[in-house]
Amino acid sequence: MSDLTQRQTEILDFIRSQLRDTGFPPTREDIARQFGFSSKTGAQDHLMAIARKGFIELVPGNARGIRLLKEDELLLSHQFELPLIGSIAAGTPITAETNVDTWLRIDPELFHPRADFLHRVAGHSMKEANILDGDIVGIHAQDDADNGQIVAAVMPHPKTGEDEITLKRYFRRGKKITLKPENSAPAYKPLEIDLAPLEGDSQEQTPFRIAGVYAGLIRPRG
Amino acid sequence: MSDLTQRQTEILDFIRSQLRDTGFPPTREDIARQFGFSSKTGAQDHLMAIARKGFIELVPGNARGIRLLKEDELLLSHQFELPLIGSIAAGTPITAETNVDTWLRIDPELFHPRADFLHRVAGHSMKEANILDGDIVGIHAQDDADNGQIVAAVMPHPKTGEDEITLKRYFRRGKKITLKPENSAPAYKPLEIDLAPLEGDSQEQTPFRIAGVYAGLIRPRG
DNA sequence: TTCTGTACTGTTATTTGGTACAGTACACCC
DNA sequence: GGGTGTACTGTACCAAATAACAGTACAGAA
């Protein structure tokens, strides 16, 4: 299924907003007026292109005969849902389909900052930050962080070598990064990373990156 | 606001079903055809009656210019939402409209047991159960609890006398109930309630009831 | 008894709206 | 260089749809 062009997306959005505001779809003339076309044929052409790409259905001979398709997914699934990310397949972006375990119906805007994905915490390394084993944390995607923030770090598992997400408190001083667990038990040791040896080395993959910052959590059991 | 007649209800239902099925409202002719009228004026008369009674709005000069009113609740129907309960008006059930501060888009089934409503925690009395000030807890509505469970208890505030929700760990031994905060600081003292004097006393209001059991939480900030 | 509201039929005027045809211009791909 | 797709303008026709006017019939309330 091909994608919509910029203009076609604008027009589809206008149809959506008209449906929301007025309760019925716009006419060709409504669309032409909205976008400053002097002829309704312009609108018609766009509608036929959008229909051909499968985003709407045009009902011939019916005034305002525009039916939105694939809106169930948009309205029910993705607008108010967040992907739960488990393990991360090599070379894929975090939120790639393959990494999504499931979608949970939670409004992303509930978190501050807004959550872009979720991750289920395993283990007790952040216990003293009140993040417990089994909690589902909301992560706001960004590739940098301030000192002292809790970040979702992506790095290979020491044994399996597979990329995984871990939560740690982030500190940076010059080229030295410290990822600190929030558990004072001796088993939990801060991780020190020196960026210096990696500089200019385009072959070697940086073994660590920030996927985002901690934005809150859900604890699904009483 | 007067009620609709049988026929008007049928016609309003037809408009709803057309909107659901086709994505846009019917014309006067669609309605006439559906109900076997030989003239579209019949449909028009009904529409004007339904509009006069406030159930729809007719947009003059617009084909299919029928707008459903009072449909918001029906459409987004709180299916994947939970009410956030603040203070509780005297003599109302917990989840009564008046007690609902807002609706949050969270799937009730995310919690175990299923959450029926949410409550925002104020204060640090449950700190050692890892429930912090500002957390939003999910509550599964039930009027009893097992020993050691965390419950949402409803009782009058000691100063204002207004009913409010507090979280406490619940213990019962015979007629004696203990509501225990999870904070070992000396300011937080267990509350002892003796049910015995209340028995058979129908005049006196029981000053405490269980609204439900703790089913998990959301922490909306990083 | 009259008035008001519901529930229609029948006809007609007028506007709204869909759609076809003929162009122009630009960008990208092979 | 030709083909295809996008992004429009401009004209025109005609079916779709609204809306107004004139009725009929019945039922319940004042």
Coordinates of C-alpha atoms (C1' of nucleotides) in Angstrom, one line a residue:
Chain A
M1 CA 0.0 0.0 0.0
S2 CA 1.6 3.2 -1.1
D3 CA 1.8 6.2 1.1
L4 CA 0.0 9.5 0.8
T5 CA 1.7 12.6 -0.4
Q6 CA 1.9 15.7 1.8
R7 CA -1.1 17.3 0.1
Q8 CA -3.2 14.1 0.2
T9 CA -2.4 13.7 3.9
E10 CA -3.6 17.3 4.5
I11 CA -6.8 16.6 2.7
L12 CA -7.4 13.3 4.6
D13 CA -6.8 15.2 7.8
F14 CA -9.4 17.8 6.8
I15 CA -11.9 15.1 6.1
R16 CA -11.3 13.7 9.5
S17 CA -11.6 17.1 11.2
Q18 CA -14.8 17.8 9.3
L19 CA -16.3 14.5 10.4
R20 CA -15.4 15.3 14.0
D21 CA -16.6 18.8 13.9
T22 CA -19.8 18.6 11.7
G23 CA -20.6 15.0 11.9
F24 CA -20.6 14.4 8.2
P25 CA -17.9 14.4 5.4
P26 CA -17.1 17.5 3.3
T27 CA -18.2 18.0 -0.3
R28 CA -15.7 18.5 -3.1
E29 CA -16.5 22.2 -2.8
D30 CA -15.8 22.3 0.9
I31 CA -12.4 20.8 0.3
A32 CA -11.6 23.2 -2.6
R33 CA -12.7 26.2 -0.4
Q34 CA -10.6 25.0 2.5
F35 CA -7.4 24.7 0.4
G36 CA -8.1 27.7 -1.8
F37 CA -8.7 25.8 -5.0
S38 CA -10.7 27.7 -7.5
S39 CA -12.2 24.5 -8.9
K40 CA -13.7 21.5 -7.2
T41 CA -12.0 19.2 -9.7
G42 CA -8.8 19.6 -7.8
A43 CA -10.5 18.2 -4.7
Q44 CA -12.0 15.4 -6.7
D45 CA -8.6 14.4 -8.1
H46 CA -7.1 14.2 -4.6
L47 CA -10.1 12.2 -3.4
M48 CA -9.7 9.7 -6.2
A49 CA -5.9 9.4 -5.5
I50 CA -6.6 8.9 -1.8
A51 CA -9.3 6.3 -2.6
R52 CA -7.0 4.5 -5.0
K53 CA -4.4 4.2 -2.2
G54 CA -7.0 2.6 0.0
F55 CA -7.4 5.3 2.7
I56 CA -11.0 6.3 1.9
E57 CA -13.9 4.9 -0.2
L58 CA -15.9 7.0 -2.5
V59 CA -19.6 6.1 -2.8
P60 CA -20.6 7.0 -6.3
G61 CA -23.6 9.2 -6.7
N62 CA -23.9 10.1 -3.1
A63 CA -23.5 13.6 -1.8
R64 CA -20.6 13.6 0.8
G65 CA -20.1 9.9 -0.1
I66 CA -16.7 9.7 1.6
R67 CA -16.1 6.8 3.9
L68 CA -12.9 6.6 6.0
L69 CA -11.2 3.3 5.9
K70 CA -8.5 1.9 8.4
E71 CA -9.9 4.2 11.0
D72 CA -10.5 1.5 13.5
E73 CA -6.8 1.0 13.9
L74 CA -6.2 4.7 14.1
L75 CA -9.0 5.4 16.5
L76 CA -9.0 2.4 18.6
S77 CA -5.5 1.0 18.3
H78 CA -2.8 3.5 17.9
Q79 CA -3.9 6.8 19.1
F80 CA -4.3 5.8 22.7
E81 CA -2.1 2.8 22.8
L82 CA 1.6 2.3 23.6
P83 CA 3.9 -0.5 22.4
L84 CA 5.5 -2.7 25.0
I85 CA 9.0 -3.3 23.9
G86 CA 10.8 -6.5 24.9
S87 CA 14.0 -7.6 23.4
I88 CA 15.5 -5.7 20.5
A89 CA 16.4 -7.4 17.2
A90 CA 19.8 -6.4 16.0
G91 CA 20.0 -3.4 13.8
T92 CA 16.3 -2.4 14.3
P93 CA 15.0 0.9 15.7
I94 CA 13.5 0.4 19.1
T95 CA 9.9 0.8 18.1
A96 CA 10.1 -1.4 15.0
E97 CA 7.2 -3.8 14.6
T98 CA 9.5 -6.8 15.4
N99 CA 10.3 -5.5 18.8
V100 CA 6.7 -4.8 19.9
D101 CA 5.5 -7.6 22.2
T102 CA 2.0 -6.1 22.5
W103 CA 0.1 -2.9 22.5
L104 CA -1.4 -1.7 25.8
R105 CA -4.3 0.7 25.9
I106 CA -2.9 3.6 27.8
D107 CA -3.0 7.2 26.7
P108 CA 0.6 8.3 26.0
E109 CA -0.2 11.8 27.2
L110 CA -0.8 10.5 30.7
F111 CA 2.9 10.5 31.3
H112 CA 5.1 13.5 31.6
P113 CA 7.0 13.8 29.4
R114 CA 4.8 11.9 26.9
A115 CA 5.6 8.2 26.7
D116 CA 6.6 6.8 23.3
F117 CA 6.9 3.2 24.4
L118 CA 6.7 0.9 27.4
H119 CA 9.2 -1.5 28.9
R120 CA 8.7 -4.2 31.5
V121 CA 11.2 -4.1 34.3
A122 CA 13.0 -7.3 35.2
G123 CA 15.0 -7.4 38.5
H124 CA 15.5 -5.1 41.4
S125 CA 18.2 -2.8 40.2
M126 CA 16.0 0.3 40.5
K127 CA 14.3 -0.7 43.7
E128 CA 15.4 2.4 45.6
A129 CA 13.9 4.6 42.9
N130 CA 10.7 2.9 43.7
I131 CA 10.7 1.0 40.4
L132 CA 10.1 -2.7 41.1
D133 CA 10.4 -6.0 39.3
G134 CA 7.4 -6.4 37.0
D135 CA 6.6 -2.7 36.7
I136 CA 6.0 -1.4 33.3
V137 CA 7.8 1.9 32.7
G138 CA 6.9 4.6 30.3
I139 CA 9.8 5.9 28.2
H140 CA 10.0 9.2 26.4
A141 CA 12.2 8.6 23.3
Q142 CA 15.3 10.8 23.1
D143 CA 18.9 10.1 22.5
D144 CA 20.4 12.2 25.2
A145 CA 19.7 12.9 28.9
D146 CA 20.5 15.2 31.7
N147 CA 22.8 14.3 34.6
G148 CA 20.9 12.4 37.2
Q149 CA 18.0 11.4 35.0
I150 CA 16.8 7.8 34.8
V151 CA 17.3 6.5 31.2
A152 CA 16.4 3.5 29.2
A153 CA 19.8 2.3 27.9
V154 CA 20.2 -0.1 25.1
M155 CA 23.2 -2.4 25.2
P156 CA 24.1 -6.0 24.5
H157 CA 23.5 -8.5 27.3
P158 CA 26.8 -9.5 28.8
K159 CA 26.2 -13.2 28.1
T160 CA 23.8 -13.5 25.1
G161 CA 25.2 -10.4 23.4
E162 CA 21.6 -9.6 22.3
D163 CA 20.5 -5.9 22.6
E164 CA 18.3 -5.2 25.6
I165 CA 16.9 -2.3 27.5
T166 CA 17.9 -1.6 31.0
L167 CA 17.0 1.3 33.3
K168 CA 19.8 3.2 35.0
R169 CA 20.5 6.6 36.4
Y170 CA 22.7 8.5 34.0
F171 CA 25.7 10.7 34.7
R172 CA 28.2 12.1 32.3
R173 CA 31.4 13.9 33.1
G174 CA 33.4 14.7 29.9
K175 CA 33.9 11.4 28.0
K176 CA 33.0 9.3 31.0
I177 CA 29.5 8.0 31.5
T178 CA 28.3 6.3 34.6
L179 CA 25.1 4.2 34.6
K180 CA 24.1 3.7 38.2
P181 CA 21.6 1.1 39.5
E182 CA 19.4 2.3 42.4
N183 CA 20.1 -0.5 44.8
S184 CA 22.7 -0.3 47.5
A185 CA 23.1 -4.1 47.7
P186 CA 26.6 -5.0 46.8
A187 CA 25.5 -7.1 43.8
Y188 CA 24.5 -3.9 42.0
K189 CA 27.5 -2.1 40.7
P190 CA 27.6 1.1 38.6
L191 CA 28.7 0.7 35.0
E192 CA 31.4 2.9 33.7
I193 CA 31.7 3.7 30.0
D194 CA 34.5 5.6 28.5
L195 CA 33.6 7.1 25.2
A196 CA 37.1 8.2 24.3
P197 CA 38.3 4.9 22.7
L198 CA 35.3 4.8 20.4
E199 CA 35.8 8.2 18.8
G200 CA 36.4 8.1 15.1
D201 CA 36.1 4.4 15.0
S202 CA 33.3 4.0 12.5
Q203 CA 33.7 0.2 12.3
E204 CA 33.2 -0.5 15.9
Q205 CA 29.6 -0.2 17.0
T206 CA 29.1 2.0 20.1
P207 CA 28.0 -0.7 22.6
F208 CA 25.5 1.6 24.4
R209 CA 22.9 4.1 23.5
I210 CA 20.1 6.0 25.2
A211 CA 16.7 5.0 24.0
G212 CA 14.9 7.5 26.1
V213 CA 14.2 8.9 29.6
Y214 CA 12.0 7.4 32.3
A215 CA 8.6 9.1 32.3
G216 CA 6.6 7.2 34.9
L217 CA 5.3 3.7 35.4
I218 CA 2.4 1.3 35.7
R219 CA 2.3 -1.4 38.3
P220 CA -0.3 -3.8 37.0
R221 CA -0.9 -5.8 40.2
G222 CA -2.1 -4.9 43.7
Chain B
M1 CA -36.6 18.2 27.0
S2 CA -39.5 16.2 25.7
D3 CA -39.1 12.6 24.7
L4 CA -39.2 11.1 21.2
T5 CA -42.2 9.2 19.9
Q6 CA -41.8 5.6 18.8
R7 CA -41.5 6.6 15.2
Q8 CA -39.0 9.4 15.9
T9 CA -36.9 6.9 17.9
E10 CA -36.9 4.5 15.0
I11 CA -35.8 7.2 12.7
L12 CA -33.1 8.4 15.0
D13 CA -31.8 4.8 15.3
F14 CA -31.8 4.6 11.6
I15 CA -29.6 7.7 11.3
R16 CA -27.3 6.2 13.9
S17 CA -27.0 2.9 12.1
Q18 CA -26.5 4.6 8.7
L19 CA -23.7 6.7 10.3
R20 CA -22.1 3.5 11.6
D21 CA -22.5 1.6 8.4
T22 CA -21.8 4.1 5.7
G23 CA -19.9 6.8 7.5
F24 CA -22.3 9.6 6.7
P25 CA -25.9 10.5 7.5
P26 CA -28.8 9.5 5.3
T27 CA -30.8 11.9 3.0
R28 CA -34.5 12.6 3.4
E29 CA -35.0 10.2 0.6
D30 CA -33.0 7.4 2.2
I31 CA -35.2 7.7 5.3
A32 CA -38.4 7.7 3.3
R33 CA -37.3 4.6 1.4
Q34 CA -36.3 2.8 4.5
F35 CA -39.7 3.4 6.2
G36 CA -41.7 3.0 3.0
F37 CA -42.8 6.7 2.8
S38 CA -43.8 7.6 -0.7
S39 CA -42.7 11.2 -0.1
K40 CA -39.6 12.6 1.5
T41 CA -41.6 15.3 3.2
G42 CA -42.6 12.7 5.8
A43 CA -38.9 12.2 6.6
Q44 CA -38.3 15.9 6.7
D45 CA -41.2 16.4 9.2
H46 CA -39.8 13.8 11.4
L47 CA -36.3 15.3 11.2
M48 CA -37.6 18.7 12.2
A49 CA -39.5 17.2 15.1
I50 CA -36.4 15.3 16.3
A51 CA -34.3 18.5 15.9
R52 CA -36.9 20.5 17.8
K53 CA -36.6 18.1 20.7
G54 CA -32.8 18.6 20.7
F55 CA -31.6 15.1 19.6
I56 CA -30.2 16.2 16.3
E57 CA -29.2 19.4 14.6
L58 CA -30.1 20.1 11.0
V59 CA -27.6 22.1 9.0
P60 CA -29.6 24.1 6.5
G61 CA -28.6 23.9 2.8
N62 CA -26.2 21.0 3.4
A63 CA -26.8 17.6 1.8
R64 CA -27.0 15.0 4.6
G65 CA -26.6 17.9 7.1
I66 CA -27.7 15.9 10.1
R67 CA -25.6 16.1 13.2
L68 CA -26.2 13.8 16.2
L69 CA -26.2 15.6 19.5
K70 CA -25.6 14.0 22.9
E71 CA -23.6 11.2 21.2
D72 CA -20.1 11.9 22.6
E73 CA -20.6 9.5 25.5
L74 CA -22.1 6.8 23.3
L75 CA -19.3 7.0 20.7
L76 CA -16.2 7.1 22.8
S77 CA -18.2 5.3 25.4
H78 CA -15.6 5.1 28.2
Q79 CA -14.9 1.6 27.1
F80 CA -11.2 1.8 27.7
E81 CA -11.4 4.6 30.2
L82 CA -11.4 4.8 34.0
P83 CA -12.9 7.5 36.2
L84 CA -10.6 9.3 38.5
I85 CA -12.4 9.7 41.8
G86 CA -11.6 12.7 44.0
S87 CA -13.7 13.7 46.9
I88 CA -17.0 11.9 47.5
A89 CA -20.3 13.8 47.8
A90 CA -22.4 12.7 50.8
G91 CA -24.7 9.8 50.2
T92 CA -23.5 9.1 46.6
P93 CA -22.1 5.9 45.4
I94 CA -18.3 6.1 44.7
T95 CA -18.5 6.1 40.9
A96 CA -21.4 8.5 40.7
E97 CA -21.0 11.2 38.0
T98 CA -20.5 13.9 40.6
N99 CA -17.5 12.2 42.1
V100 CA -15.7 11.8 38.8
D101 CA -12.9 14.4 38.4
T102 CA -12.0 13.2 34.9
W103 CA -11.7 10.1 32.8
L104 CA -8.3 8.7 31.9
R105 CA -7.7 6.5 28.9
I106 CA -6.4 3.4 30.5
D107 CA -7.6 -0.1 29.8
P108 CA -9.2 -1.3 33.1
E109 CA -8.1 -4.9 32.2
L110 CA -4.5 -3.8 32.5
F111 CA -4.8 -4.2 36.3
H112 CA -5.2 -7.4 38.2
P113 CA -7.8 -7.6 39.5
R114 CA -9.5 -5.4 37.0
A115 CA -9.7 -1.7 38.1
D116 CA -13.1 -0.1 38.4
F117 CA -11.9 3.4 39.2
L118 CA -8.8 5.4 40.0
H119 CA -7.7 7.5 42.9
R120 CA -4.9 10.0 43.2
V121 CA -2.8 9.4 46.3
A122 CA -2.0 12.4 48.5
G123 CA 0.7 12.0 51.2
H124 CA 3.3 9.5 52.1
S125 CA 1.3 7.1 54.3
M126 CA 1.9 4.1 52.0
K127 CA 5.5 4.9 51.1
E128 CA 6.8 1.6 52.3
A129 CA 4.4 -0.3 50.1
N130 CA 6.0 1.7 47.3
I131 CA 2.9 3.8 46.8
L132 CA 4.1 7.4 46.6
D133 CA 2.5 10.9 46.8
G134 CA 1.0 11.7 43.4
D135 CA 0.6 8.1 42.3
I136 CA -2.7 7.2 40.8
V137 CA -3.9 3.9 42.1
G138 CA -6.3 1.5 40.4
I139 CA -9.0 0.1 42.7
H140 CA -11.1 -3.0 42.1
A141 CA -14.5 -2.3 43.7
Q142 CA -15.6 -4.7 46.4
D143 CA -17.0 -4.2 49.9
D144 CA -14.8 -6.7 51.7
A145 CA -11.2 -7.6 51.8
D146 CA -8.8 -10.3 52.9
N147 CA -6.4 -9.7 55.9
G148 CA -3.3 -8.0 54.8
Q149 CA -4.7 -6.5 51.6
I150 CA -4.4 -2.9 50.8
V151 CA -7.9 -1.3 50.6
A152 CA -9.4 1.9 49.5
A153 CA -11.4 2.9 52.6
V154 CA -14.0 5.6 52.6
M155 CA -14.5 7.6 55.8
P156 CA -15.1 11.2 56.8
H157 CA -12.1 13.4 57.0
P158 CA -11.3 14.1 60.7
K159 CA -11.5 17.8 60.3
T160 CA -13.9 18.6 57.4
G161 CA -16.1 15.6 58.0
E162 CA -16.3 15.1 54.3
D163 CA -16.1 11.6 52.9
E164 CA -12.8 10.8 51.4
I165 CA -10.8 7.8 50.1
T166 CA -7.6 6.7 51.9
L167 CA -5.4 3.7 51.2
K168 CA -4.6 1.5 54.2
R169 CA -3.5 -2.1 54.8
Y170 CA -6.5 -4.0 56.2
F171 CA -6.6 -6.4 59.1
R172 CA -9.7 -7.8 60.8
R173 CA -9.8 -9.9 64.0
G174 CA -13.4 -10.6 65.1
K175 CA -15.1 -7.2 65.5
K176 CA -11.9 -5.3 65.5
I177 CA -10.5 -3.7 62.3
T178 CA -7.1 -2.3 61.9
L179 CA -6.2 0.1 59.1
K180 CA -2.5 0.4 59.0
P181 CA -0.4 2.9 57.1
E182 CA 2.8 1.7 55.5
N183 CA 5.1 4.2 56.9
S184 CA 7.1 3.5 60.0
A185 CA 7.6 7.2 60.8
P186 CA 5.9 8.0 64.2
A187 CA 3.4 10.4 62.6
Y188 CA 1.6 7.5 60.9
K189 CA -0.4 5.5 63.4
P190 CA -2.7 2.6 62.7
L191 CA -6.4 3.3 63.0
E192 CA -8.4 0.9 65.2
I193 CA -12.1 0.5 64.6
D194 CA -14.4 -1.5 66.8
L195 CA -17.5 -2.7 64.9
A196 CA -19.3 -3.9 68.1
P197 CA -21.0 -0.7 69.2
L198 CA -22.3 -0.1 65.7
E199 CA -24.2 -3.4 65.5
G200 CA -28.0 -3.0 65.2
D201 CA -27.7 0.7 65.3
S202 CA -29.5 1.7 62.2
Q203 CA -29.5 5.4 63.0
E204 CA -25.8 5.8 63.3
Q205 CA -24.0 5.7 60.0
T206 CA -21.0 3.3 59.9
P207 CA -18.1 5.8 59.7
F208 CA -16.1 3.5 57.5
R209 CA -16.6 1.3 54.5
I210 CA -14.4 -0.5 52.0
A211 CA -14.7 0.9 48.5
G212 CA -12.4 -1.7 47.0
V213 CA -9.0 -3.3 46.9
Y214 CA -5.7 -1.9 45.6
A215 CA -5.0 -3.3 42.1
G216 CA -1.9 -1.5 41.0
L217 CA -0.8 2.0 40.2
I218 CA 0.2 4.5 37.6
R219 CA 3.0 7.0 38.3
P220 CA 2.6 9.7 35.7
R221 CA 6.0 11.4 36.1
G222 CA 9.6 10.3 35.6
Chain C
dT1 C1' -64.9 22.7 19.9
dT2 C1' -60.7 24.3 18.7
dC3 C1' -55.9 23.8 19.0
dT4 C1' -51.6 21.4 18.8
dG5 C1' -48.8 17.6 17.6
dT6 C1' -48.0 13.3 15.0
dA7 C1' -47.8 11.0 10.8
dC8 C1' -48.0 11.0 6.6
dT9 C1' -49.1 12.0 0.6
dG10 C1' -48.1 14.8 -3.5
dT11 C1' -46.0 18.4 -6.2
dT12 C1' -42.5 21.7 -7.4
dA13 C1' -38.7 25.1 -7.2
dT14 C1' -34.0 25.7 -6.3
dT15 C1' -29.7 24.7 -4.7
dT16 C1' -26.1 21.5 -3.9
dG17 C1' -23.0 18.4 -5.3
dG18 C1' -20.8 14.7 -8.2
dT19 C1' -18.6 13.8 -12.3
dA20 C1' -16.9 14.0 -17.1
dC21 C1' -13.9 16.4 -20.3
dA22 C1' -10.1 19.5 -21.7
dG23 C1' -6.2 21.7 -20.3
dT24 C1' -1.4 23.5 -17.9
dA25 C1' 2.7 22.7 -15.2
dC26 C1' 6.1 20.3 -12.9
dA27 C1' 8.8 16.3 -11.1
dC28 C1' 10.6 11.8 -11.5
dC29 C1' 11.8 7.5 -13.7
dC30 C1' 13.4 4.5 -17.4
Chain D
dG1 C1' 12.2 11.8 -24.9
dG2 C1' 8.1 9.7 -23.4
dG3 C1' 5.4 7.9 -19.8
dT4 C1' 3.3 8.3 -15.3
dG5 C1' 1.9 10.6 -11.2
dT6 C1' 0.9 14.9 -8.7
dA7 C1' -1.4 19.2 -8.4
dC8 C1' -4.0 22.0 -10.0
dT9 C1' -7.7 25.6 -13.4
dG10 C1' -12.0 26.1 -15.9
dT11 C1' -16.4 24.8 -18.0
dA12 C1' -20.5 22.2 -18.1
dC13 C1' -24.2 18.9 -17.4
dC14 C1' -27.4 16.7 -14.6
dA15 C1' -28.7 13.8 -10.8
dA16 C1' -29.0 14.3 -5.8
dA17 C1' -31.0 16.7 -2.2
dT18 C1' -33.1 20.4 0.4
dA19 C1' -37.0 22.8 1.4
dA20 C1' -41.3 25.1 0.8
dC21 C1' -46.4 24.8 -0.1
dA22 C1' -50.8 22.4 0.1
dG23 C1' -53.2 18.8 1.7
dT24 C1' -55.4 14.5 4.7
dA25 C1' -56.2 11.9 8.9
dC26 C1' -56.2 10.9 13.6
dA27 C1' -55.5 11.6 18.7
dG28 C1' -55.3 14.0 23.0
dA29 C1' -55.5 18.3 25.7
dA30 C1' -57.6 22.8 27.0

